Amino acid sequence: MIRKSASVLAVIWVGMLLVAPCMFAASDKVPELEQPVFVQDHADLITSQDKDEMAKKGQKLQDGTDSDILVMTMKSIGQTPKEDYAYQAGRHYKVGDQKHSRGVVILVNLDNGNEYQNRCIQVAVGRGLEGVLNDAKVGALIDDNFMPYAEKAGQTDNKEKQKAYY
């Protein structure tokens, strides 16, 4: 019986050693917080004018509702699953009221030209907002507010912005 228990504990311990680096690797990849707080444009897709406008709207949302929104663009998140990365970024940057979990992270990952087959728009919604922003509403927001720009991306001369959509 003792031998069996020791074997089970050894398996659990080895499993934790294998999983723990993966958990910390995602947090290590989240870049340091830049200003404005509500826009983290690490792929250089958003103009400074648009960043300022988004920051004003983010501050107004935070002041009026105790909710936060973070728009984050990345050149690549590596092989980290997009869902995990978006939630990890939200936790790392403390997006949303921590007591009620009222935060939204919108992640746009370019994936360096689709290197890891991980290009995405991922929206992570805190538990406190799941009733307001369910999957159907988030999908409609992406379709209505992002896809029209994706369709126009081929008309730009900016190769980096084209990569964001294709």
Short mmCIF file of C-alpha atoms in Angstrom, two decimals:
data_model
loop_
_atom_site.label_atom_id
_atom_site.label_comp_id
_atom_site.label_asym_id
_atom_site.label_seq_id
_atom_site.Cartn_x
_atom_site.Cartn_y
_atom_site.Cartn_z
CA MET A 1 0.00 0.00 0.00
CA ILE A 2 2.81 2.40 0.89
CA ARG A 3 4.66 1.51 -2.30
CA LYS A 4 1.51 2.25 -4.36
CA SER A 5 0.99 5.62 -2.64
CA ALA A 6 4.63 6.54 -3.20
CA SER A 7 4.29 5.66 -6.89
CA VAL A 8 1.19 7.83 -7.23
CA LEU A 9 2.91 10.74 -5.50
CA ALA A 10 5.96 10.34 -7.73
CA VAL A 11 3.79 10.46 -10.86
CA ILE A 12 1.98 13.57 -9.60
CA TRP A 13 5.29 15.24 -8.73
CA VAL A 14 6.80 14.50 -12.14
CA GLY A 15 3.61 15.75 -13.82
CA MET A 16 3.82 19.01 -11.90
CA LEU A 17 7.46 19.44 -12.92
CA LEU A 18 6.50 19.00 -16.56
CA VAL A 19 3.48 21.32 -16.46
CA ALA A 20 4.85 24.13 -14.26
CA PRO A 21 7.36 25.50 -16.82
CA CYS A 22 4.57 25.74 -19.41
CA MET A 23 2.41 27.74 -17.02
CA PHE A 24 5.21 30.19 -16.26
CA ALA A 25 6.36 30.39 -19.89
CA ALA A 26 3.10 32.08 -20.88
CA SER A 27 3.48 34.76 -18.19
CA ASP A 28 7.12 35.35 -19.21
CA LYS A 29 6.03 36.11 -22.77
CA VAL A 30 3.58 38.85 -21.78
CA PRO A 31 5.38 42.14 -22.52
CA GLU A 32 5.73 44.90 -19.98
CA LEU A 33 2.82 47.31 -19.70
CA GLU A 34 3.03 50.35 -21.98
CA GLN A 35 1.02 53.55 -22.02
CA PRO A 36 -1.83 54.05 -22.72
CA VAL A 37 -2.85 51.20 -20.45
CA PHE A 38 -5.89 50.11 -22.44
CA VAL A 39 -3.96 49.60 -25.70
CA GLN A 40 -0.91 47.34 -25.91
CA ASP A 41 0.11 47.52 -29.56
CA HIS A 42 3.19 45.30 -29.79
CA ALA A 43 2.61 44.62 -33.50
CA ASP A 44 2.52 48.34 -34.41
CA LEU A 45 -0.86 48.15 -36.10
CA ILE A 46 -2.68 51.01 -34.37
CA THR A 47 -2.03 54.68 -35.12
CA SER A 48 -1.21 57.00 -32.22
CA GLN A 49 -4.45 58.90 -32.87
CA ASP A 50 -6.47 55.68 -32.63
CA LYS A 51 -4.56 54.65 -29.48
CA ASP A 52 -5.46 57.95 -27.84
CA GLU A 53 -9.11 57.57 -28.79
CA MET A 54 -9.21 53.98 -27.54
CA ALA A 55 -7.53 55.02 -24.29
CA LYS A 56 -10.15 57.72 -23.70
CA LYS A 57 -12.95 55.23 -24.30
CA GLY A 58 -11.25 52.67 -22.05
CA GLN A 59 -10.93 55.20 -19.24
CA LYS A 60 -14.56 56.25 -19.64
CA LEU A 61 -15.65 52.60 -19.47
CA GLN A 62 -13.55 52.00 -16.36
CA ASP A 63 -14.82 55.14 -14.63
CA GLY A 64 -18.47 54.42 -15.41
CA THR A 65 -18.68 50.66 -14.89
CA ASP A 66 -15.67 49.33 -12.92
CA SER A 67 -14.93 47.22 -16.00
CA ASP A 68 -11.76 47.26 -18.07
CA ILE A 69 -10.97 46.50 -21.68
CA LEU A 70 -7.54 45.82 -23.10
CA VAL A 71 -6.75 45.71 -26.80
CA MET A 72 -3.50 43.86 -27.39
CA THR A 73 -1.71 43.21 -30.68
CA MET A 74 1.22 40.81 -30.87
CA LYS A 75 3.59 39.87 -33.67
CA SER A 76 3.62 36.35 -32.20
CA ILE A 77 2.59 34.57 -29.04
CA GLY A 78 4.60 31.52 -30.04
CA GLN A 79 2.97 28.16 -29.48
CA THR A 80 0.97 29.31 -26.47
CA PRO A 81 -2.74 28.61 -27.04
CA LYS A 82 -4.50 31.87 -27.85
CA GLU A 83 -7.10 31.38 -25.11
CA ASP A 84 -4.42 30.86 -22.47
CA TYR A 85 -2.39 33.83 -23.67
CA ALA A 86 -5.36 36.21 -23.61
CA TYR A 87 -6.36 35.18 -20.08
CA GLN A 88 -2.72 35.29 -18.91
CA ALA A 89 -2.35 38.82 -20.30
CA GLY A 90 -5.52 39.87 -18.50
CA ARG A 91 -4.22 38.52 -15.21
CA HIS A 92 -0.73 39.93 -15.77
CA TYR A 93 -2.04 43.44 -16.49
CA LYS A 94 -4.82 43.16 -13.86
CA VAL A 95 -7.55 43.87 -16.39
CA GLY A 96 -10.98 44.21 -14.80
CA ASP A 97 -12.23 44.56 -11.28
CA GLN A 98 -10.38 41.77 -9.47
CA LYS A 99 -13.24 41.11 -7.04
CA HIS A 100 -15.91 40.76 -9.73
CA SER A 101 -13.74 39.76 -12.71
CA ARG A 102 -15.07 42.43 -15.08
CA GLY A 103 -12.39 42.56 -17.70
CA VAL A 104 -12.15 41.98 -21.44
CA VAL A 105 -8.96 41.29 -23.38
CA ILE A 106 -9.05 41.54 -27.17
CA LEU A 107 -5.95 39.84 -28.55
CA VAL A 108 -4.86 40.14 -32.18
CA ASN A 109 -1.98 37.75 -32.88
CA LEU A 110 -0.24 38.06 -36.25
CA ASP A 111 1.81 34.92 -35.61
CA ASN A 112 4.76 36.10 -37.73
CA GLY A 113 3.10 35.23 -41.00
CA ASN A 114 1.21 32.27 -39.52
CA GLU A 115 4.38 30.49 -38.36
CA TYR A 116 2.61 28.47 -35.64
CA GLN A 117 -0.84 28.31 -37.26
CA ASN A 118 -1.93 30.46 -34.32
CA ARG A 119 -3.05 33.69 -36.00
CA CYS A 120 -6.19 34.93 -34.31
CA ILE A 121 -8.52 37.44 -32.86
CA GLN A 122 -9.25 36.13 -29.38
CA VAL A 123 -11.62 37.80 -26.95
CA ALA A 124 -11.25 36.75 -23.31
CA VAL A 125 -14.17 37.79 -21.12
CA GLY A 126 -14.02 37.79 -17.32
CA ARG A 127 -16.67 35.87 -15.41
CA GLY A 128 -18.35 39.04 -14.26
CA LEU A 129 -19.15 39.98 -17.88
CA GLU A 130 -20.01 36.58 -19.36
CA GLY A 131 -23.74 37.32 -19.14
CA VAL A 132 -23.27 40.58 -21.03
CA LEU A 133 -20.68 39.38 -23.56
CA ASN A 134 -21.49 35.79 -24.44
CA ASP A 135 -19.84 33.96 -27.35
CA ALA A 136 -22.58 34.92 -29.82
CA LYS A 137 -22.27 38.63 -29.01
CA VAL A 138 -18.48 38.52 -29.17
CA GLY A 139 -18.65 36.77 -32.55
CA ALA A 140 -21.04 39.42 -33.86
CA LEU A 141 -18.75 42.20 -32.58
CA ILE A 142 -15.81 40.67 -34.45
CA ASP A 143 -17.86 40.22 -37.62
CA ASP A 144 -19.26 43.76 -37.51
CA ASN A 145 -16.23 45.68 -36.25
CA PHE A 146 -13.15 43.79 -37.42
CA MET A 147 -14.02 41.96 -40.60
CA PRO A 148 -14.86 45.10 -42.64
CA TYR A 149 -11.29 46.29 -42.00
CA ALA A 150 -9.89 42.89 -42.91
CA GLU A 151 -11.63 43.09 -46.27
CA LYS A 152 -10.03 46.50 -46.94
CA ALA A 153 -6.53 45.43 -45.85
CA GLY A 154 -5.54 44.41 -49.37
CA GLN A 155 -5.88 48.03 -50.47
CA THR A 156 -3.15 49.33 -48.15
CA ASP A 157 0.53 49.69 -49.06
CA ASN A 158 1.55 48.84 -45.48
CA LYS A 159 2.78 45.23 -45.61
CA GLU A 160 2.63 44.80 -41.82
CA LYS A 161 -1.03 45.79 -41.73
CA GLN A 162 -1.75 43.43 -44.61
CA LYS A 163 -0.20 40.58 -42.59
CA ALA A 164 -2.62 41.30 -39.76
CA TYR A 165 -5.51 40.28 -41.93
CA TYR A 166 -4.06 37.69 -44.30
#
